[in-house]
Amino acid sequence: MATPTAVHIRTTTEILTDTRSTVDPELRDAVNTLPPPMRHLGGYHLGWWDEHGTEASAPAGKALRPALVLLAAEAVGGRAGRALPSAVAVELVHNFSLLHDDVMDGDVTRRHRATAWSVFGASPAVLAGNSLLALAYEVLVAGGAGSEAARTLGAAVQDLMAGQHADLDFEDRTDVTLPECARMAEQKTGALLGCACALGALAGGAPAEQVSLVGRFGQRLGLAFQIVDDLLGIWGTEAVTGKPAYSDLRNRKKSLPVVAALTSGTAAGGELARLYAGSDPIEGDDLVRAAELIAAAGGRGWCQARADALLDQAWRDLTTAGVVPRATAELGALARLVTQRDH
């Protein structure tokens, strides 16, 4: 009798590299169908060429969301190739949101290069983002993903917009609660990661209950991802984030560690509130002091503990779904990667 062949579990680097090599050609083909101005700006944002249209090899995103789509399809017993249109659609939606997010936050750096709006202007960047969003639905429908997939993507986009609106609203409020902030993070990031996993499961032919469980895995992972991203927005280095250190504090963002500190009832939280209430830019030593206060008030520790708890819950959802072991192991590896980034 033949000896069973050992199943190869890919490393996270292999998973993301394989995903990028699979998705990028389809993504390029899709973006190349856009009108020239939108194609030019979109390709710049995606790192394919410089502002003049000359080929470039700028750093690209990690391809986390399309990787989740493809792995979720395999996890429920389907083929990754069936989920490729959904993977491309999710990546387009993600980059639509980044283009708009950079405009709204006034960020001038992303992935270690100038943001699209800072090169081409805010209005063209918004229009290019809209083009990528419309293209996402074209790709999804052309790929035969079906009406349920379109509804799932549409619901995620609506959640994303609601989360972004809340994020903007928080800038002018001094009474933001921790549950409100967590809900905003769930909508901004959790919704699209949950959608990625659900779309993959749908493409893989999973029944509704399994789609729900795999999608919930993605939602919890997404919130954990956002928590870690918020930590990086304060304590991350530019080498890791592609943005200047303390970037979220400079913008007085009400991120989860900040709100956890502000609502802690501690002396450090009170001092942070006074610092955040000022009108002058937070710079220099005040940035360092703000980060110290957030840690002293428990904001950093709360976030780290919450991210760990969410990862545990996400893993339970995934194993309850009864998915294919190899894909489960690789999804778990991705989950650990996004919640254990250096910060």
Coordinates of C-alpha atoms in Angstrom, one line a residue:
M1 CA 0.0 0.0 0.0
A2 CA 1.3 3.4 -0.9
T3 CA 2.4 5.7 1.8
P4 CA 0.2 8.8 2.1
T5 CA 1.9 12.0 0.8
A6 CA 2.4 14.6 3.6
V7 CA 0.3 17.7 3.1
H8 CA 2.5 20.8 2.6
I9 CA 1.4 23.7 4.8
R10 CA 2.6 26.9 3.2
T11 CA 4.3 29.7 5.2
T12 CA 2.5 33.0 5.4
T13 CA 5.2 34.4 3.0
E14 CA 4.4 31.6 0.5
I15 CA 0.6 32.2 0.9
L16 CA 0.8 35.9 0.2
T17 CA 3.4 35.5 -2.6
D18 CA 1.3 32.9 -4.3
T19 CA -1.8 35.0 -3.9
R20 CA -0.1 38.1 -5.3
S21 CA 1.1 36.1 -8.3
T22 CA -2.3 34.7 -8.9
V23 CA -4.4 37.8 -8.4
D24 CA -2.1 40.5 -9.8
P25 CA -2.5 39.6 -13.5
E26 CA -6.3 39.6 -13.2
L27 CA -6.2 42.8 -11.2
R28 CA -4.0 44.5 -13.9
D29 CA -6.4 43.3 -16.7
A30 CA -9.3 44.7 -14.8
V31 CA -7.7 48.1 -14.1
N32 CA -6.5 48.4 -17.7
T33 CA -10.2 48.5 -18.8
L34 CA -10.7 51.8 -16.9
P35 CA -10.7 55.2 -18.7
P36 CA -7.1 56.5 -19.1
P37 CA -7.1 59.1 -16.3
M38 CA -8.6 56.6 -13.8
R39 CA -6.2 53.8 -15.0
H40 CA -3.2 56.1 -14.6
L41 CA -4.0 57.2 -11.1
G42 CA -5.2 53.7 -10.0
G43 CA -2.0 52.1 -11.3
Y44 CA 0.1 54.7 -9.5
H45 CA -1.8 53.9 -6.2
L46 CA -1.2 50.2 -6.7
G47 CA 2.5 50.8 -7.2
W48 CA 2.7 49.7 -10.9
W49 CA 4.1 52.9 -12.2
D50 CA 5.2 56.4 -11.2
E51 CA 3.2 59.6 -11.6
H52 CA 4.4 59.9 -15.2
G53 CA 3.2 56.4 -16.1
T54 CA 6.7 54.8 -16.2
E55 CA 6.9 51.2 -14.9
A56 CA 7.8 51.1 -11.3
S57 CA 8.1 48.4 -8.6
A58 CA 6.8 50.3 -5.6
P59 CA 5.8 48.3 -2.5
A60 CA 2.4 46.8 -2.9
G61 CA -0.1 45.8 -0.2
K62 CA 0.2 42.4 1.5
A63 CA -2.7 40.8 -0.5
L64 CA -4.2 39.7 2.8
R65 CA -7.8 40.1 1.7
P66 CA -7.6 38.2 -1.6
A67 CA -5.6 35.5 0.2
L68 CA -8.5 35.1 2.6
V69 CA -10.9 34.8 -0.3
L70 CA -8.9 32.1 -2.0
L71 CA -8.2 30.2 1.2
A72 CA -11.8 30.3 2.3
A73 CA -12.9 28.8 -1.0
E74 CA -10.4 25.9 -0.4
A75 CA -11.4 25.6 3.2
V76 CA -14.9 24.6 2.4
G77 CA -13.8 22.1 -0.2
G78 CA -13.9 24.3 -3.3
R79 CA -11.2 25.4 -5.8
A80 CA -9.4 28.7 -5.3
G81 CA -9.7 29.4 -9.0
R82 CA -13.5 29.7 -8.7
A83 CA -13.0 32.5 -6.2
L84 CA -10.5 34.5 -8.2
P85 CA -13.1 37.1 -9.4
S86 CA -14.2 37.6 -5.8
A87 CA -10.6 38.0 -4.7
V88 CA -10.0 40.7 -7.3
A89 CA -13.2 42.5 -6.4
V90 CA -12.3 42.6 -2.7
E91 CA -8.8 43.9 -3.5
L92 CA -10.4 46.7 -5.7
V93 CA -12.8 47.6 -2.9
H94 CA -9.9 47.7 -0.4
N95 CA -7.9 50.1 -2.6
F96 CA -11.0 52.2 -3.3
S97 CA -11.2 52.7 0.5
L98 CA -7.5 53.5 0.9
L99 CA -7.7 56.2 -1.8
H100 CA -10.6 57.9 0.0
D101 CA -9.1 57.3 3.4
D102 CA -5.8 59.1 2.5
V103 CA -7.8 62.1 1.2
M104 CA -10.0 62.3 4.4
D105 CA -7.1 61.9 6.8
G106 CA -4.7 64.1 4.8
D107 CA -2.0 61.4 4.8
V108 CA 0.8 62.2 2.4
T109 CA 2.6 58.8 2.6
R110 CA 1.4 55.3 2.1
R111 CA 3.5 52.2 1.4
H112 CA 6.7 54.4 1.7
R113 CA 5.7 56.7 -1.2
A114 CA 3.6 59.8 -1.8
T115 CA -0.2 59.1 -1.6
A116 CA -2.2 59.5 -4.9
W117 CA -4.1 62.5 -3.8
S118 CA -0.9 64.4 -2.8
V119 CA 0.5 63.8 -6.3
F120 CA -2.6 64.1 -8.5
G121 CA -5.0 66.2 -6.2
A122 CA -7.8 65.2 -3.9
S123 CA -10.7 65.3 -6.4
P124 CA -9.0 63.0 -9.0
A125 CA -8.1 60.6 -6.2
V126 CA -11.7 60.4 -5.1
L127 CA -12.8 59.8 -8.6
A128 CA -10.3 57.1 -9.1
G129 CA -11.4 55.4 -5.9
N130 CA -15.0 55.5 -7.2
S131 CA -13.8 53.9 -10.4
L132 CA -12.2 51.1 -8.5
L133 CA -15.4 50.5 -6.6
A134 CA -17.5 50.3 -9.7
L135 CA -15.0 48.0 -11.3
A136 CA -15.2 45.7 -8.4
Y137 CA -18.8 44.9 -9.1
E138 CA -18.1 44.5 -12.8
V139 CA -15.4 41.9 -12.1
L140 CA -17.7 40.1 -9.6
V141 CA -20.6 39.9 -12.0
A142 CA -18.5 39.1 -15.1
G143 CA -16.9 36.2 -13.1
G144 CA -20.3 34.7 -12.4
A145 CA -20.2 35.1 -8.7
G146 CA -24.0 35.5 -8.4
S147 CA -26.4 37.8 -6.6
E148 CA -25.7 36.6 -3.1
A149 CA -22.0 37.5 -3.6
A150 CA -23.0 40.9 -4.9
R151 CA -25.2 41.5 -1.9
T152 CA -22.5 40.4 0.5
L153 CA -20.0 42.8 -1.1
G154 CA -22.6 45.6 -1.1
A155 CA -23.3 45.2 2.6
A156 CA -19.6 45.2 3.4
V157 CA -19.1 48.4 1.5
Q158 CA -22.0 50.1 3.3
D159 CA -20.5 49.0 6.6
L160 CA -17.2 50.4 5.6
M161 CA -18.7 53.7 4.7
A162 CA -20.6 53.9 8.0
G163 CA -17.4 53.1 9.9
Q164 CA -15.5 55.8 8.0
H165 CA -18.2 58.3 8.7
A166 CA -18.0 57.5 12.4
D167 CA -14.3 57.9 12.3
L168 CA -14.6 61.4 10.9
D169 CA -17.4 62.2 13.4
F170 CA -15.2 61.2 16.3
E171 CA -12.7 63.9 15.4
D172 CA -15.1 66.6 16.6
R173 CA -16.4 64.8 19.7
T174 CA -15.0 64.6 23.2
D175 CA -17.5 61.9 24.4
V176 CA -16.6 58.9 22.2
T177 CA -17.2 55.7 24.1
L178 CA -15.2 52.5 23.8
P179 CA -18.1 50.4 22.4
E180 CA -18.7 53.1 19.8
C181 CA -15.1 53.0 18.8
A182 CA -15.0 49.2 18.6
R183 CA -18.1 49.3 16.4
M184 CA -16.5 51.8 14.1
A185 CA -13.4 49.5 13.8
E186 CA -15.7 46.5 13.1
Q187 CA -17.3 48.4 10.3
K188 CA -14.1 49.9 8.8
T189 CA -12.0 46.8 8.8
G190 CA -13.9 43.8 10.1
A191 CA -16.7 44.1 7.5
L192 CA -14.4 43.7 4.5
L193 CA -12.3 40.9 6.0
G194 CA -15.5 39.1 6.9
C195 CA -16.8 39.7 3.4
A196 CA -13.6 38.3 1.9
C197 CA -14.0 35.1 3.8
A198 CA -17.7 34.8 3.1
L199 CA -17.2 35.4 -0.6
G200 CA -14.6 32.7 -0.7
A201 CA -16.9 30.3 1.0
L202 CA -19.7 31.2 -1.4
A203 CA -17.5 30.6 -4.4
G204 CA -16.5 27.3 -2.8
G205 CA -20.1 26.1 -2.7
A206 CA -20.5 26.2 1.0
P207 CA -24.0 26.0 2.7
A208 CA -25.3 29.1 4.4
E209 CA -24.3 28.1 7.9
Q210 CA -20.7 27.4 6.9
V211 CA -20.6 30.7 5.0
S212 CA -21.7 32.5 8.1
L213 CA -19.1 30.8 10.4
V214 CA -16.3 31.4 7.9
G215 CA -17.4 35.0 7.5
R216 CA -17.5 35.5 11.2
F217 CA -14.0 34.3 11.5
G218 CA -13.0 37.0 9.0
Q219 CA -15.0 39.7 10.9
R220 CA -13.3 38.9 14.2
L221 CA -9.9 38.7 12.5
G222 CA -10.6 42.1 10.9
L223 CA -11.3 43.8 14.3
A224 CA -8.2 42.3 15.7
F225 CA -6.3 43.5 12.6
Q226 CA -7.6 47.0 13.2
I227 CA -6.7 47.0 16.8
V228 CA -3.1 46.0 15.9
D229 CA -3.1 48.7 13.2
D230 CA -4.2 51.3 15.8
L231 CA -1.3 50.2 18.0
L232 CA 1.1 50.6 15.0
G233 CA -0.4 54.0 14.3
I234 CA 1.1 55.1 17.6
W235 CA 4.1 52.9 18.4
G236 CA 4.9 51.5 14.9
T237 CA 8.0 52.5 13.1
E238 CA 8.0 54.0 9.6
A239 CA 9.8 50.9 8.3
V240 CA 6.8 48.8 9.4
T241 CA 3.9 51.1 8.7
G242 CA 5.1 53.2 5.8
K243 CA 4.0 56.3 7.7
P244 CA 5.8 58.6 10.1
A245 CA 6.0 57.5 13.8
Y246 CA 3.0 58.7 16.0
S247 CA 1.0 59.5 12.8
D248 CA -2.3 58.9 14.4
L249 CA -1.5 61.1 17.4
R250 CA -0.5 64.0 15.1
N251 CA -3.9 63.8 13.6
R252 CA -5.6 63.4 17.1
K253 CA -7.3 60.3 15.9
K254 CA -9.7 58.7 18.3
S255 CA -8.3 55.2 17.7
L256 CA -9.0 52.3 20.1
P257 CA -6.0 52.7 22.3
V258 CA -6.7 56.4 22.6
V259 CA -10.3 56.0 23.5
A260 CA -9.5 53.1 25.9
A261 CA -7.2 55.5 27.6
L262 CA -9.5 58.6 27.5
T263 CA -12.4 56.6 29.1
S264 CA -10.2 54.8 31.7
G265 CA -10.9 57.2 34.5
T266 CA -7.2 57.4 35.3
A267 CA -5.0 60.5 35.9
A268 CA -3.1 59.6 32.8
G269 CA -6.3 59.5 30.8
G270 CA -7.3 62.9 32.1
E271 CA -3.9 64.4 31.1
L272 CA -4.3 62.8 27.7
A273 CA -7.7 64.4 27.3
R274 CA -6.3 67.8 28.0
L275 CA -3.6 67.3 25.5
Y276 CA -6.1 66.1 22.9
A277 CA -8.3 69.1 23.6
G278 CA -5.7 71.6 22.5
S279 CA -5.8 73.4 19.2
D280 CA -2.1 73.5 18.4
P281 CA -0.5 70.6 16.5
I282 CA 0.8 67.8 18.7
E283 CA 4.5 67.6 17.9
G284 CA 7.9 66.7 19.4
D285 CA 7.9 65.8 23.1
D286 CA 4.1 66.1 23.3
L287 CA 3.8 63.1 20.9
V288 CA 6.1 61.0 23.1
R289 CA 4.2 62.1 26.2
A290 CA 0.8 61.2 24.6
A291 CA 2.0 57.7 23.8
E292 CA 3.3 57.3 27.3
L293 CA 0.0 58.5 28.7
I294 CA -2.0 56.0 26.6
A295 CA 0.2 53.2 27.9
A296 CA 0.0 54.4 31.5
A297 CA -3.8 54.6 31.3
G298 CA -4.1 51.0 30.1
G299 CA -5.0 51.7 26.5
R300 CA -2.1 49.7 25.0
G301 CA -2.6 46.7 27.3
W302 CA -6.4 46.7 26.7
C303 CA -5.8 46.6 23.0
Q304 CA -3.3 43.8 23.1
A305 CA -5.5 41.7 25.3
R306 CA -8.6 42.3 23.1
A307 CA -6.7 41.4 20.0
D308 CA -5.6 38.1 21.6
A309 CA -9.2 37.3 22.7
L310 CA -10.6 38.0 19.2
L311 CA -8.0 35.7 17.6
D312 CA -9.1 32.9 20.0
Q313 CA -12.8 33.5 19.1
A314 CA -12.0 33.6 15.4
W315 CA -10.2 30.3 15.6
R316 CA -13.2 28.7 17.4
D317 CA -15.5 30.0 14.6
L318 CA -13.2 28.5 12.0
T319 CA -12.9 25.1 13.6
T320 CA -16.7 24.9 14.3
A321 CA -17.2 25.4 10.5
G322 CA -15.6 22.0 9.9
V323 CA -13.3 23.2 7.2
V324 CA -10.5 21.4 5.3
P325 CA -7.5 21.0 7.7
R326 CA -4.8 22.3 5.3
A327 CA -6.7 25.5 4.5
T328 CA -7.6 25.9 8.2
A329 CA -3.9 25.8 9.2
E330 CA -3.1 28.4 6.5
L331 CA -5.9 30.6 7.6
G332 CA -4.7 30.3 11.2
A333 CA -1.2 31.3 10.1
L334 CA -2.5 34.4 8.4
A335 CA -4.6 35.3 11.4
R336 CA -1.5 35.1 13.6
L337 CA 0.5 37.1 11.2
V338 CA -1.9 40.1 11.2
T339 CA -2.2 40.2 14.9
Q340 CA 1.5 39.8 15.8
R341 CA 3.0 42.5 13.6
D342 CA 6.0 44.3 15.1
H343 CA 4.9 47.3 17.1

